[in-house]
Phi, psi and omega in degrees: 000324193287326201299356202262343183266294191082058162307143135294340175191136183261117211239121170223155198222133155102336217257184178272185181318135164264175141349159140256340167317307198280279173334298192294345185297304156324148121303330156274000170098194219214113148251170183212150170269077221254144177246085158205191203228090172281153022257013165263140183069072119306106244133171212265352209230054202292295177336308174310276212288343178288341203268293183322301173299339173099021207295152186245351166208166176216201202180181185245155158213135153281118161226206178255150154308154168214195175280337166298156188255103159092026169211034119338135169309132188294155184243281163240176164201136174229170202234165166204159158292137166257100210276174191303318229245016185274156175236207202258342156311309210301281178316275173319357167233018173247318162285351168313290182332293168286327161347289179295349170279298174325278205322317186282327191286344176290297148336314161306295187310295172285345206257289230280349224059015198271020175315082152302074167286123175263166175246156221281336174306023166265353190233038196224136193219166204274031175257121166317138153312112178261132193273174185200064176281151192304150192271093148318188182254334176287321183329302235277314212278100165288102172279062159019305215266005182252342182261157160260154168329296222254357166270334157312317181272326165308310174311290192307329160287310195318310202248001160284157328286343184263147345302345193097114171286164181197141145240181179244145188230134157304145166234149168027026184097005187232136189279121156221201187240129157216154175238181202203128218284298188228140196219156128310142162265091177157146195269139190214199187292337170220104168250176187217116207266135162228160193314354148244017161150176195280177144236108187287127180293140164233349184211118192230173158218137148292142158310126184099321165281173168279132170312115198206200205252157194309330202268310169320322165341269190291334149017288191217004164251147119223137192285146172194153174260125212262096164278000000 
């Protein structure tokens, strides 16, 4: 069917590996829309995981498909910030934004021929490579006893709101799961002390329940948390 369109050029964003049947097909290529600054986070979970690391800026990068996943030659690439209190919604929708801008200045660029794809060991530098791998539900389990303050609440937005960071808590007496969206460096009505100060849960879900806010909660529950 794409060969029956006969594209010159192919844009794809968000989906899984392609082909080389499929990529190769254009005569003007196959770009992609990937949201980092490859040659870091390569991979299906880049947002997340730049959050997840304390990273203080990410980006956009346009490239070409190759056989590998996410090591094309670069096309454009731009940074934005990542602020203290953004979560992965936060990000992922500023980079929606600029994106979508990117695509057209790429286009332009390739349409004009004026395309500089550089290839990316040109954008590597003596910093290890950070993977940016698809995300689980096991990922997701916040292990108390691996963290610091400020990486538990960076875990914990990193993964806001979707898939969600989770621990396990007594509720009413009974062991479940619940997760939990948004958190504080600072102490409040339900925190969790790590060796260098509490972290307060400020927005959760019980499993089976609505999401809300902790002080709504705590209400008609009571809660402790399983470390």
């Amino acid at each position: 069917e794409l060969k029956a369109l006969k594209p010159d050029l192919q844009i794809v964003v968000a989906f899984r590996m392609l082909p080389e049947v499929v990529w190769s097909l254009p005569p003007l290529g196959t770009f992609n829309l990937h949201a980092a600054l490859l040659s870091q986070y390569r991979g299906a979970a880049p947002i997340n995981w730049a959050i997840i690391n304390g990273d203080k800026e990410t980006g956009i990068t346009t490239f070409f498909l190759d056989e590998q996943i996410d090591t094309g030659r670069i096309i454009l690439q731009e940074r934005t910030p990542i602020s203290e209190d953004d979560c992965a919604e936060d990000v992922h929708d500023k980079l929606m934004m600029q994106g979508a801008e990117l695509i057209i200045k790429t286009v332009r660029l390739i349409e004009s021929g004026e395309a500089k794809a550089i290839d990316q060991s040109q954008f590597m530098t003596d910093e290890p490579l950070r993977p940016a791998p698809k995300i689980f539900k096991e990922t997701c389990q916040i292990r108390w006893e691996k963290h610091t303050l400020k990486s538990a609440y960076d875990f914990i937005r990193g993964l806001s709101p979707y898939p969600a960071a989770w621990t396990n808590v007594i509720a009413n007496g009974k062991e479940t799961e619940m997760k939990v969206f948004k958190a504080s460096m600072k102490p409040g009505p339900l925190q969790v002390s790590l060796p260098d100060g509490p972290l307060s849960l400020d927005e959760v879900q019980l499993a089976g329940k609505k999401r809300m806010p902790v002080a709504d909660l705590l209400n008609g529950t009571k809660l402790s948390i399983i470390k």
